[in-house]
Short mmCIF file of C-alpha atoms in Angstrom, two decimals:
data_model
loop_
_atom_site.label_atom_id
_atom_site.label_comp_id
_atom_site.label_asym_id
_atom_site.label_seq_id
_atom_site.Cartn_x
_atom_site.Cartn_y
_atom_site.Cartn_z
CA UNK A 16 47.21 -181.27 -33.11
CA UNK A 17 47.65 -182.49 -36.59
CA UNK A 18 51.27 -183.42 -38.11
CA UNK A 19 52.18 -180.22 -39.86
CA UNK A 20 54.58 -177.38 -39.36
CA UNK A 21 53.40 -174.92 -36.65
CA UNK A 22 53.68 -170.73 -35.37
CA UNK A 23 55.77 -169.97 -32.27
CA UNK A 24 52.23 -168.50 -31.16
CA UNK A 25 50.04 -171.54 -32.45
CA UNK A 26 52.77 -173.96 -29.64
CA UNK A 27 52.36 -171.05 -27.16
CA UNK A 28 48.69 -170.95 -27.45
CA UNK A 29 48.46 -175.04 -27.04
CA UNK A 30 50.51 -174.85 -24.15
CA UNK A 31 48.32 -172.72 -22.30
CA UNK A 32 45.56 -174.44 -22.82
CA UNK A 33 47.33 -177.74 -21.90
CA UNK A 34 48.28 -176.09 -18.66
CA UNK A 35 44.42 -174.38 -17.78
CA UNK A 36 43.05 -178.02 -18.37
CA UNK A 37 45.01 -179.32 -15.46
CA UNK A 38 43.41 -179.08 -12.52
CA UNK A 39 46.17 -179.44 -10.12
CA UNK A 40 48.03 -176.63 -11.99
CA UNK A 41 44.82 -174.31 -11.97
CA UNK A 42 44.51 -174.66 -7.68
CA UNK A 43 48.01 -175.32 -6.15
CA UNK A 44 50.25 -174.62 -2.87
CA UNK A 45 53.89 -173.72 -3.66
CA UNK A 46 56.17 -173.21 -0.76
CA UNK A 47 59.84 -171.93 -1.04
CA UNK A 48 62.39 -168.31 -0.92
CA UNK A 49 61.11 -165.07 -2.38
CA UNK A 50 64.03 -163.45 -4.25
CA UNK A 51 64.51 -160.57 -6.70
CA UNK A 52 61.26 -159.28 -5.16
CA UNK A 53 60.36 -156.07 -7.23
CA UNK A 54 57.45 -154.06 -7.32
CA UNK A 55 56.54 -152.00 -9.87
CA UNK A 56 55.05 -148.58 -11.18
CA UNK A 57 51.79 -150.24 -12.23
CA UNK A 58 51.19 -151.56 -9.41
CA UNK A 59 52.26 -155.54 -9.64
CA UNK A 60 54.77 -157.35 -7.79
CA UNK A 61 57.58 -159.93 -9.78
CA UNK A 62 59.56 -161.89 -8.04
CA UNK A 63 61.49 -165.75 -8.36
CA UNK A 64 60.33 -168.90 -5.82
CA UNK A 65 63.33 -170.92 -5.09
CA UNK A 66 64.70 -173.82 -3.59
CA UNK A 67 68.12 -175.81 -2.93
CA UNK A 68 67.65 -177.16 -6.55
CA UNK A 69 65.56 -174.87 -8.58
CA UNK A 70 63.47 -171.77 -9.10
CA UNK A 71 60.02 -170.77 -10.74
CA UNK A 72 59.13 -167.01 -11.92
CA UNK A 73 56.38 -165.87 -10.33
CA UNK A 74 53.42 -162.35 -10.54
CA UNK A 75 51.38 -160.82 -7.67
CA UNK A 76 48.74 -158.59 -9.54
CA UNK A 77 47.61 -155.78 -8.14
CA UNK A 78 44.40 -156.57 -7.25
CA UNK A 79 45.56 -159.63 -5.56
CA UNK A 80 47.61 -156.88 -3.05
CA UNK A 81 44.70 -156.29 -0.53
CA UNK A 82 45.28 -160.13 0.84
CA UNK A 83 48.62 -159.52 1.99
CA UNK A 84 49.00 -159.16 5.42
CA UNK A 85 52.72 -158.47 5.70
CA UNK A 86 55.36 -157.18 3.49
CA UNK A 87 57.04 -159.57 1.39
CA UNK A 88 61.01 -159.29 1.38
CA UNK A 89 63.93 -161.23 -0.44
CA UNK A 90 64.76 -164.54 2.06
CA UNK A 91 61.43 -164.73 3.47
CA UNK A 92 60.18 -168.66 3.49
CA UNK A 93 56.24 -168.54 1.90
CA UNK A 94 53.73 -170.81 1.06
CA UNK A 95 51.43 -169.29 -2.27
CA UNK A 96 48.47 -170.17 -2.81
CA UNK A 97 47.21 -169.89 -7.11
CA UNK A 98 47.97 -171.23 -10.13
CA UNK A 99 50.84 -172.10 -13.11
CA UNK A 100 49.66 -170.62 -16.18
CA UNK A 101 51.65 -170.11 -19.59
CA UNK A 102 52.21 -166.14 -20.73
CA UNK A 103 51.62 -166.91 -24.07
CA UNK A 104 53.80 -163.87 -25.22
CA UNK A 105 57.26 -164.55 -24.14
CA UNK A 106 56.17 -168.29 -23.87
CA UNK A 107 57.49 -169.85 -20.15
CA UNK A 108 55.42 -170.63 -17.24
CA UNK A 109 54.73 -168.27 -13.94
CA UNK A 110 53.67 -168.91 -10.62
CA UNK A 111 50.60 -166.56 -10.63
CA UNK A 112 49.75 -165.76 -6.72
CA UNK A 113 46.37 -165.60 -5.29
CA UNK A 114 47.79 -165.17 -1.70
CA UNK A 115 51.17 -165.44 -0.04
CA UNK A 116 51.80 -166.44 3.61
CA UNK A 117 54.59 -166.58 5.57
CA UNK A 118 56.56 -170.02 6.45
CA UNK A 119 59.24 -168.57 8.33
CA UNK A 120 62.44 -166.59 7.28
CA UNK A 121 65.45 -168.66 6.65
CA UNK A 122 68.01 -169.19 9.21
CA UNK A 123 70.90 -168.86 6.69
CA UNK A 124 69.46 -165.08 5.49
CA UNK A 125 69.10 -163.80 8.87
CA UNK A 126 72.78 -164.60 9.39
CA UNK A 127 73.62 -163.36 5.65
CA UNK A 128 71.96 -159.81 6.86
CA UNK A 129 73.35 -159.28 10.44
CA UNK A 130 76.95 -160.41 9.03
CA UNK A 131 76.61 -158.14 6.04
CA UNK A 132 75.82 -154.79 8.36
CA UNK A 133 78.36 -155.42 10.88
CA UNK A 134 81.32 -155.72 7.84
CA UNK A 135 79.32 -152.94 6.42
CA UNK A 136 79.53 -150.55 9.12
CA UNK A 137 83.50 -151.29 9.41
CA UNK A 138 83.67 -149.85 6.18
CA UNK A 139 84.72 -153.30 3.99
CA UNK A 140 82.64 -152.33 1.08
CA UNK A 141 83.37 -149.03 0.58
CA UNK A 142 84.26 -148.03 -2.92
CA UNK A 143 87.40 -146.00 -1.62
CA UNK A 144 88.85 -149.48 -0.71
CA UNK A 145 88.29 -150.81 -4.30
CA UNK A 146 91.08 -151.61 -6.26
CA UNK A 147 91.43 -151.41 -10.20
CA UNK A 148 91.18 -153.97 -12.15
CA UNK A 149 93.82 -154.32 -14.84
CA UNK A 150 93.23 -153.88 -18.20
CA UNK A 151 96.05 -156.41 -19.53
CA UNK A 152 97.14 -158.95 -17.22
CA UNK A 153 99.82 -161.18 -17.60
CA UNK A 154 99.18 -164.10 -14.72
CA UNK A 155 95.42 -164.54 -13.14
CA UNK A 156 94.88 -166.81 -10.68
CA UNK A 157 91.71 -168.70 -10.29
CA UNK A 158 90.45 -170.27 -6.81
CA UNK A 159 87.41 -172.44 -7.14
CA UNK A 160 86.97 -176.59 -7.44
CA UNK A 161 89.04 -177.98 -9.86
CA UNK A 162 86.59 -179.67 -11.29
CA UNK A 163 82.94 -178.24 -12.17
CA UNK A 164 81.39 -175.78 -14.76
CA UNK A 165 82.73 -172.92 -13.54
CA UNK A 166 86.62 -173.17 -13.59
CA UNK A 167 85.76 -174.91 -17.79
CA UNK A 168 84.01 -171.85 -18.18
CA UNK A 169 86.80 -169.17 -16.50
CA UNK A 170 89.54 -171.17 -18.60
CA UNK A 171 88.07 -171.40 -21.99
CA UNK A 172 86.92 -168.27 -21.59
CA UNK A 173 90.64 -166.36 -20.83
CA UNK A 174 91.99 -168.35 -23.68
CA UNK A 175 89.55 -167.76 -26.18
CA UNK A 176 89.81 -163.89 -25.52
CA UNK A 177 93.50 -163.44 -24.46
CA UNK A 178 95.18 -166.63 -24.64
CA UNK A 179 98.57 -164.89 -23.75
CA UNK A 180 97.57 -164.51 -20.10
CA UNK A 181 99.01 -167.28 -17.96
CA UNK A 182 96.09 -169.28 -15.65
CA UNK A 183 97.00 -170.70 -12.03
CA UNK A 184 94.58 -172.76 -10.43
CA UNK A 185 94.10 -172.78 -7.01
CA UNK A 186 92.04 -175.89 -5.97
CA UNK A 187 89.41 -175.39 -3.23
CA UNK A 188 86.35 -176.79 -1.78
CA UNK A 189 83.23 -174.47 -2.56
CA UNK A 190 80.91 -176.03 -0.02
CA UNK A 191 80.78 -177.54 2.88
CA UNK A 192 81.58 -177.14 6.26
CA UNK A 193 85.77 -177.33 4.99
CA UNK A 194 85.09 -174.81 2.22
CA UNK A 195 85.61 -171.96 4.04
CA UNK A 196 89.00 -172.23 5.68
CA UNK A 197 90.37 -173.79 2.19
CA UNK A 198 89.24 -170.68 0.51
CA UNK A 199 91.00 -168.63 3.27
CA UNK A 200 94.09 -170.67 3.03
CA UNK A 201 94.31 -170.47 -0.74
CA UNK A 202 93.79 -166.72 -1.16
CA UNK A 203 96.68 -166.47 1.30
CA UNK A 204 99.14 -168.89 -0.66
CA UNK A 205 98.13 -166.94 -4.03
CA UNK A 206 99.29 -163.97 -2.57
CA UNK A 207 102.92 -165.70 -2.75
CA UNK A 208 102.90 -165.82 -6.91
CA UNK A 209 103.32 -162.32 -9.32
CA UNK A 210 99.34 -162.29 -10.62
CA UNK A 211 97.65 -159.32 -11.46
CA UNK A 212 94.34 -160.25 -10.90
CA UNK A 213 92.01 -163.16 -8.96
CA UNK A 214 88.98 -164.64 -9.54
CA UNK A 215 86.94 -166.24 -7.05
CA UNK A 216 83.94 -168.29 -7.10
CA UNK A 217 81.87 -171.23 -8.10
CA UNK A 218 78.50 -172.35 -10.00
CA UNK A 219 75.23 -171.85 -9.09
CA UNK A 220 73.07 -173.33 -6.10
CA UNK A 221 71.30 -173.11 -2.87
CA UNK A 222 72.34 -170.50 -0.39
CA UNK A 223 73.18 -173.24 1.48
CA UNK A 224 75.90 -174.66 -1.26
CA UNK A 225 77.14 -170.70 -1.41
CA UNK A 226 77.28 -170.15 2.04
CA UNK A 227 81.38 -170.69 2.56
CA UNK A 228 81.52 -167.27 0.36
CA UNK A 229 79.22 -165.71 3.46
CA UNK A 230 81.58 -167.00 6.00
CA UNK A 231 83.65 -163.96 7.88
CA UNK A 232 87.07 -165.61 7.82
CA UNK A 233 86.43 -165.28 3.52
CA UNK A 234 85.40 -161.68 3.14
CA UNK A 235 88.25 -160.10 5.67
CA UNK A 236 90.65 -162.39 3.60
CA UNK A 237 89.25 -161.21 0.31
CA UNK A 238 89.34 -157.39 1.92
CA UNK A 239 92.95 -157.80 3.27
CA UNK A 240 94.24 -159.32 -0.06
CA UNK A 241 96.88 -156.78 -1.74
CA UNK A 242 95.84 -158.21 -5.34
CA UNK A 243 92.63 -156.86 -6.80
CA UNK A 244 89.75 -159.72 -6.79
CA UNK A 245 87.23 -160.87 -8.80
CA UNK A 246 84.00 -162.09 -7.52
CA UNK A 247 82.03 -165.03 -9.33
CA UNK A 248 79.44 -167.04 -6.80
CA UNK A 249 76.43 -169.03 -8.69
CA UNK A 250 73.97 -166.84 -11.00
CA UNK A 251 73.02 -163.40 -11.57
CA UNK A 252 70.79 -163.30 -8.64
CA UNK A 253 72.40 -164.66 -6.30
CA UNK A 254 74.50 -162.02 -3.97
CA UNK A 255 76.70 -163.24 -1.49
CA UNK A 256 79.02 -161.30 1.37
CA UNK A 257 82.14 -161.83 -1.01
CA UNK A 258 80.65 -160.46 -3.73
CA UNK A 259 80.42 -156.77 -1.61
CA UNK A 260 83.90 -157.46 -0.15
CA UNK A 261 85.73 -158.27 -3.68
CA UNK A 262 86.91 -155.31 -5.45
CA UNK A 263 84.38 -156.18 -8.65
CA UNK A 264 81.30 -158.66 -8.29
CA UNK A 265 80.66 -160.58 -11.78
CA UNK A 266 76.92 -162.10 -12.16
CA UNK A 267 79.05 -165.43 -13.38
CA UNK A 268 82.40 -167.10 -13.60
CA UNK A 269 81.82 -166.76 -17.11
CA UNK A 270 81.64 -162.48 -16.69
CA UNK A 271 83.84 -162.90 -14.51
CA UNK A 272 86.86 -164.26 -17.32
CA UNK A 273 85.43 -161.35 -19.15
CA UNK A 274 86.07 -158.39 -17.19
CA UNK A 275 89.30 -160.10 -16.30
CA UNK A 276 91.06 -159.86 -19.90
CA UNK A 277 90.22 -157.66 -22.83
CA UNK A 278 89.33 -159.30 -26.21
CA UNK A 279 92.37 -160.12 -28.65
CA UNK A 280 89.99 -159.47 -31.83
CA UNK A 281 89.28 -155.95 -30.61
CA UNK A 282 92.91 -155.45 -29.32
CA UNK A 283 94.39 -156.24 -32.62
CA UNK A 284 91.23 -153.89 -34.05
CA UNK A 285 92.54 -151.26 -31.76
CA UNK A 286 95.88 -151.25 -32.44
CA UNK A 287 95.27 -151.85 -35.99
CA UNK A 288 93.54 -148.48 -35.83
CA UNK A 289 95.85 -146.94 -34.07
CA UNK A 290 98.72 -148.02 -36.52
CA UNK A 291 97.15 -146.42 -39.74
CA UNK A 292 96.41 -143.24 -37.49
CA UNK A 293 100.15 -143.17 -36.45
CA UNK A 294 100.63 -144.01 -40.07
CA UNK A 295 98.90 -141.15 -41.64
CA UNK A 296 100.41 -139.14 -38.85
CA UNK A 297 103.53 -139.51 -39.79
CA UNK A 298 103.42 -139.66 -43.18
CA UNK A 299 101.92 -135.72 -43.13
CA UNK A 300 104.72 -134.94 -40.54
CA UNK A 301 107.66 -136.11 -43.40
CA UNK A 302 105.58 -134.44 -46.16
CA UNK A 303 105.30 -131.03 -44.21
CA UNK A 304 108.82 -131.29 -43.61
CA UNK A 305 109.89 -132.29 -46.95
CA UNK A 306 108.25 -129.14 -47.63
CA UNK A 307 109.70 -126.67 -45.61
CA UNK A 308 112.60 -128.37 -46.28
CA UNK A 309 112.29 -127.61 -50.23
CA UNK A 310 111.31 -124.20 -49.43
CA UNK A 311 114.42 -123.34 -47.34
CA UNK A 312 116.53 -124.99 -49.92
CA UNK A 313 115.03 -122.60 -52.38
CA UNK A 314 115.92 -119.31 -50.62
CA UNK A 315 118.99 -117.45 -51.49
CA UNK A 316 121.27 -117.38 -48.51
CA UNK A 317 120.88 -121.52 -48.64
CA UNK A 318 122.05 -121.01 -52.49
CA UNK A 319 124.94 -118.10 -51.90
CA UNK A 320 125.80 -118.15 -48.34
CA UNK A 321 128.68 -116.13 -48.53
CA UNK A 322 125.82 -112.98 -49.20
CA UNK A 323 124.89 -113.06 -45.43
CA UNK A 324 128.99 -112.94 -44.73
CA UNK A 325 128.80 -109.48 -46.75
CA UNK A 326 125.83 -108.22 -45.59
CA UNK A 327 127.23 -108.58 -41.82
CA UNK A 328 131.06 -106.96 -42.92
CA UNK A 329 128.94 -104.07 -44.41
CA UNK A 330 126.96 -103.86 -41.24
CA UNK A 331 129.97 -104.01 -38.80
CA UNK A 332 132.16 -101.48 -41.04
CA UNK A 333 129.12 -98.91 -40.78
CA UNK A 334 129.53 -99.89 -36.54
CA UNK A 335 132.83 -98.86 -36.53
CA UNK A 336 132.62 -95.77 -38.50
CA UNK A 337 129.67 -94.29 -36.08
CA UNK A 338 131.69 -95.94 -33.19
CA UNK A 339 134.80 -93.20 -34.04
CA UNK A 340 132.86 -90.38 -34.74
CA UNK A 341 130.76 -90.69 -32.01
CA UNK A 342 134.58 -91.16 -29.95
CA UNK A 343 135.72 -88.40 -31.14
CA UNK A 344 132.46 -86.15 -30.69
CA UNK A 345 132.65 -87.28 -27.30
CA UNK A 346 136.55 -86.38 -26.60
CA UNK A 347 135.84 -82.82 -27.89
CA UNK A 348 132.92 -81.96 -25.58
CA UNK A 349 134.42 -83.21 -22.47
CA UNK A 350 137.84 -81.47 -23.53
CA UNK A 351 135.71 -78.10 -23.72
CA UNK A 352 133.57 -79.08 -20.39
CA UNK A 353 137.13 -79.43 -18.96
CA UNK A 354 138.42 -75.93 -20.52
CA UNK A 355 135.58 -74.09 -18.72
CA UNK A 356 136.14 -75.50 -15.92
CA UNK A 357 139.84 -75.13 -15.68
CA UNK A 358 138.75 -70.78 -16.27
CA UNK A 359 136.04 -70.78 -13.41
CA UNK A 360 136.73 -68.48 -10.44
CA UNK A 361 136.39 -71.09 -7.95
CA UNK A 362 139.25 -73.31 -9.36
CA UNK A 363 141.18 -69.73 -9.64
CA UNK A 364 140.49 -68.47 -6.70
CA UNK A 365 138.58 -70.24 -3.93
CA UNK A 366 139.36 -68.08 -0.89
CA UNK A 367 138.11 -65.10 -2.39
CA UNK A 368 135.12 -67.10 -2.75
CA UNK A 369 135.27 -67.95 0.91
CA UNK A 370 135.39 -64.32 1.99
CA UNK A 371 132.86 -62.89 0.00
CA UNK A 372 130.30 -65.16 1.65
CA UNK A 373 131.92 -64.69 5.32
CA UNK A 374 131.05 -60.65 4.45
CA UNK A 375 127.37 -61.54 3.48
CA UNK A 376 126.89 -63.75 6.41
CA UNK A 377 128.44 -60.57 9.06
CA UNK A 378 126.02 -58.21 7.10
CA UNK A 379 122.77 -61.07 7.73
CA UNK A 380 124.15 -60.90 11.15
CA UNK A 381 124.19 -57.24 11.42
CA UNK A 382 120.89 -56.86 9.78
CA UNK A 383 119.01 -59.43 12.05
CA UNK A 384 120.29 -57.81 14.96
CA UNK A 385 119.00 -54.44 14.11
CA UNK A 386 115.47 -55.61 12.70
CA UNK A 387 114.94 -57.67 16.35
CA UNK A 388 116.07 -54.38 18.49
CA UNK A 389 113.70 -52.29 16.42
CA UNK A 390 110.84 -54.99 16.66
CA UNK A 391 111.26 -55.42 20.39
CA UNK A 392 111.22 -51.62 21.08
CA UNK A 393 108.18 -51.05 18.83
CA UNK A 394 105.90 -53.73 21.37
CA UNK A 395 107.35 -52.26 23.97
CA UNK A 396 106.01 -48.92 23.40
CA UNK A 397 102.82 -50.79 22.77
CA UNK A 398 102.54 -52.23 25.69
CA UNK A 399 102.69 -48.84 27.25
CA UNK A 400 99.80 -47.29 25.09
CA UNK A 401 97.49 -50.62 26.67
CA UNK A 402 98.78 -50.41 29.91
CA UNK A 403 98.08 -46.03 30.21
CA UNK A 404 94.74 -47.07 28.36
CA UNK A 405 91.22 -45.33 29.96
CA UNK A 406 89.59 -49.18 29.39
CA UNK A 407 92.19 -50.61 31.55
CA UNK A 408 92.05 -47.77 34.32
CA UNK A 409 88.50 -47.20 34.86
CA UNK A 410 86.58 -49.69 33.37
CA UNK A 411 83.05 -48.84 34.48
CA UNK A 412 83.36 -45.40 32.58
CA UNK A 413 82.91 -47.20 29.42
CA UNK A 414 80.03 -49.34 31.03
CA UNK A 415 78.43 -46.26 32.38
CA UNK A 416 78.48 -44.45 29.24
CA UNK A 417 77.12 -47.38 27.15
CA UNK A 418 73.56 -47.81 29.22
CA UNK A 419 72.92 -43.88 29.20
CA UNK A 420 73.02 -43.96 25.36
CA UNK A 421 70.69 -47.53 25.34
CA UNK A 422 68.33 -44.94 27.46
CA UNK A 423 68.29 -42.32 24.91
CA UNK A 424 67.68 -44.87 21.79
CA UNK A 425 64.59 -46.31 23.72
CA UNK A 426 63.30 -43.05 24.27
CA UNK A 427 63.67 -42.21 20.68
CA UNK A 428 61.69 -45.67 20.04
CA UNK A 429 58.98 -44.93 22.40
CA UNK A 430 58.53 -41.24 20.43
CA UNK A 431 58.49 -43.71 17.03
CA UNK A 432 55.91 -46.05 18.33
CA UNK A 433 52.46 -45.80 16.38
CA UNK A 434 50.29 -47.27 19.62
CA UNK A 435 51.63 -44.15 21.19
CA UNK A 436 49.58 -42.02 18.69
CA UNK A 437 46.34 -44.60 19.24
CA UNK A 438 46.38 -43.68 22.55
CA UNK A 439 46.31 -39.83 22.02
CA UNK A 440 42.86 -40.16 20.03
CA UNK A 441 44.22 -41.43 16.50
CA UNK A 442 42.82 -44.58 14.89
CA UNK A 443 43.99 -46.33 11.52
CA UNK A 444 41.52 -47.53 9.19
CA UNK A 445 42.14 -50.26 6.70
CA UNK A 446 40.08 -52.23 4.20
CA UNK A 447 41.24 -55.55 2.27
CA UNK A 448 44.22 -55.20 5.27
CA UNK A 449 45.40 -52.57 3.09
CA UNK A 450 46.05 -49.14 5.31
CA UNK A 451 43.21 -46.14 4.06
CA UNK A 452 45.31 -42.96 3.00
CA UNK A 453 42.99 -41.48 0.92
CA UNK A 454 39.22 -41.65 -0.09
CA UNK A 455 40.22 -43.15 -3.26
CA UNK A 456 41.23 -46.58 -1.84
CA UNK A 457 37.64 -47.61 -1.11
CA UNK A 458 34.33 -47.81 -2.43
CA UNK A 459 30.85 -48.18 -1.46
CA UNK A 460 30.01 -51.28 0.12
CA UNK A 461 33.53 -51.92 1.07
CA UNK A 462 34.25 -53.46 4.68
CA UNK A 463 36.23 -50.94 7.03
CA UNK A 464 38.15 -51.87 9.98
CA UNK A 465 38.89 -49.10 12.50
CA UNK A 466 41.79 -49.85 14.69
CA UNK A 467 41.80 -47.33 17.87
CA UNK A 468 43.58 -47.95 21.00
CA UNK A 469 41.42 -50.32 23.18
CA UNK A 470 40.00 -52.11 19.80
CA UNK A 471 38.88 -52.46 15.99
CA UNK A 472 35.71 -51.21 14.68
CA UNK A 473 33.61 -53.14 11.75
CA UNK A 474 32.24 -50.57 9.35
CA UNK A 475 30.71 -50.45 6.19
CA UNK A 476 31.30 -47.20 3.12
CA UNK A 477 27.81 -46.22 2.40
#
């Protein structure tokens, strides 16, 4: 390359060539831990090669597919077989597969997967066990090494975004076999100081160097803790049993400061804003008062108030005039209701009033008796009729004289009966089922049908 200035694409480009010229890159065997194994919808597979110290990206195209003879999964140990090429677009390196084999599934992620169902399935992750994180604490406590990247990055952070939150530190191992039950007894003795909210975690590295934030004893503390937590173990990708036991997971200690506090700038924004609302608020509250005040100062009882005095003596003068004659109105009525009353009979007299309706009850009396005697003697005589009766005597009379006139009225039907007369010689002759009375009704060539006693003739009018 000669010494002049260069494109990002004309470096990209050299770089991939570099890398295809090297044989060892172009044909190589990379063992190591699938993670953030993804497939997608046209049809390749992405995924990141780690180990305890680093991590490559790598592609499975989709022809390459047909070679598999398992399933890759996230924690799986594999040894792939291909090449390290430059994509020249977003310029880094990838692990491009030719064909992946298994070299055994770590140990540690078997472990990380049965612990993680059995706290799952007692219901330690559950969202409805989540607490809220504040929005403006005053005290966070922090529980990771006190030395390291992460608890720089935690403090600058907070102080750079809400330096009036107060930091505790709360030293700890965050590996080893020791880390575990210092985590455990530090979340405990945190519990003992007013915070608002916790964060808990460390820097990146292996699964191995994370694994103290798999242990048991950590996530039931972290579950059981009254304050509300904040999960920050190693990068983005990595996930450990904390992180689902905290009540937030942050991809970094970094995030992690971040969705602790709010930001001062935008606070001050905020309120800023809010201030000129109130502001203008206000300031149209006093002016629409001011207003109605000038408007009510401007009306004429505010200006003569003594006018709604007079008005009201006027009103309760007029009261009190229809108060008396409506008194007196009502003195004279009731004096006359009391007049007629005082005349009536029945305050005059009321025995006479008492005998007069003693005579009409004797006369009721009187007449009732009479009506029933005459009523009773009427059915009685009745009775006499019906029991003197020819029906009630002689019963078969009536019976007798009912069948001789049913033999008379069938005789006079039998007289009436027109077979009768077909059986003394007669016939009747019809034609369209019309009876023939006279030689009128038919014609020649008409059809004639004789009825005589034992049959019908067919006939024809020549």
């Amino acid at each position: 390359m000669e010494n002049n200035n260069f494109s990002v694409s004309q470096i990209n480009s050299y770089l991939k060539k570099k890398f295809n010229m090297d044989p060892k890159l172009k044909n190589i065997q990379v063992k190591g831990e699938l993670s953030n194994y993804k497939s997608y919808a046209n049809g390749h597979d992405y995924f990141t090669l780690k180990d305890e110290n680093s991590q490559i990206k790598g592609v499975l195209y989709k022809g390459r597919k047909r070679n598999l003879e398992f399933e890759p999964e996230n924690g799986m140990k594999v040894i792939i077989k291909g090449s390290i090429e430059v994509y020249e677009k977003n310029g880094y390196y990838q692990l491009k597969a030719n064909t992946i084999k298994k070299d055994g599934i770590g140990d540690l992620y078997i472990a990380f997967e049965k612990l993680k169902k059995k706290l799952q399935s007692e219901g330690l992750f559950d969202k409805e066990h989540k607490k809220e994180i504040p929005k403006y604490p005053k005290r966070i406590g922090v529980i990771t090494a006190k030395t390291g990247a992460a608890i720089k990055d935690i403090i600058t952070t907070i102080n750079r975004r809400y330096p009036q939150c107060e930091i505790y530190v709360f030293s700890t191992l965050v590996q080893g076999d020791f880390a575990a039950p210092q985590i455990v007894s530090q979340l405990k003795r945190s519990q003992k100081y007013d915070l608002d909210t916790i964060i808990i975690g460390r820097g990146g590295g292996s699964i191995e160097d994370l694994w103290p934030f798999n242990e048991e004893i950590v996530a039931r503390e972290i579950f059981d803790c009254k304050i509300p937590i904040i999960s920050a173990v190693g990068h983005e990708t990595d996930f450990t049993i904390s992180d689902f036991a905290a009540d937030l997971r942050a991809p970094t200690p970094t995030a992690a400061a971040e969705l602790a506090v709010p930001q001062t700038d935008e606070l001050n924004n905020r309120i800023y804003q809010i201030s000129k609302r109130l502001t203008k608020i206000i300031e149209n509250k006093i002016s629409n008062n001011k207003e109605r005040l000038d408007n009510i100062c401007k009306k004429q009882i505010i200006k003569n108030p003594e006018s709604i005095y007079d008005i009201k003596q006027m009103h309760l003068d007029q009261l009190i005039n229809n108060l008396d004659h409506s008194s007196k109105d009502i003195i004279t009525k009731n004096k006359s209701k009391l007049q007629l009353l005082e005349n009536n009979a029945v305050l005059k007299n009321p025995k006479n009033i008492y005998e007069n309706k003693k005579t009409h009850l004797n006369n009721l009396i009187k007449n009732l008796n009479y009506s029933s005697k005459n009523i009773i003697t009427e059915n009685k005589n009745k009775l006499e009729i019906i029991k003197s009766s020819k029906i009630l005597k002689n019963p078969n009379d009536i019976k007798n004289k009912k069948e001789e006139r049913l033999i008379v009225n069938v005789d006079k039907l039998s007289i009436l009966n027109p077979l009768l007369t077909l059986k003394r010689g007669y016939s009747i002759a019809k034609s369209k089922d019309k009876v023939i009375k006279s030689v009128k009704d038919v014609e020649s060539g008409d059809e004639v049908d004789i009825k005589v006693d034992d049959g019908t003739i067919n006939t024809k009018v020549i």
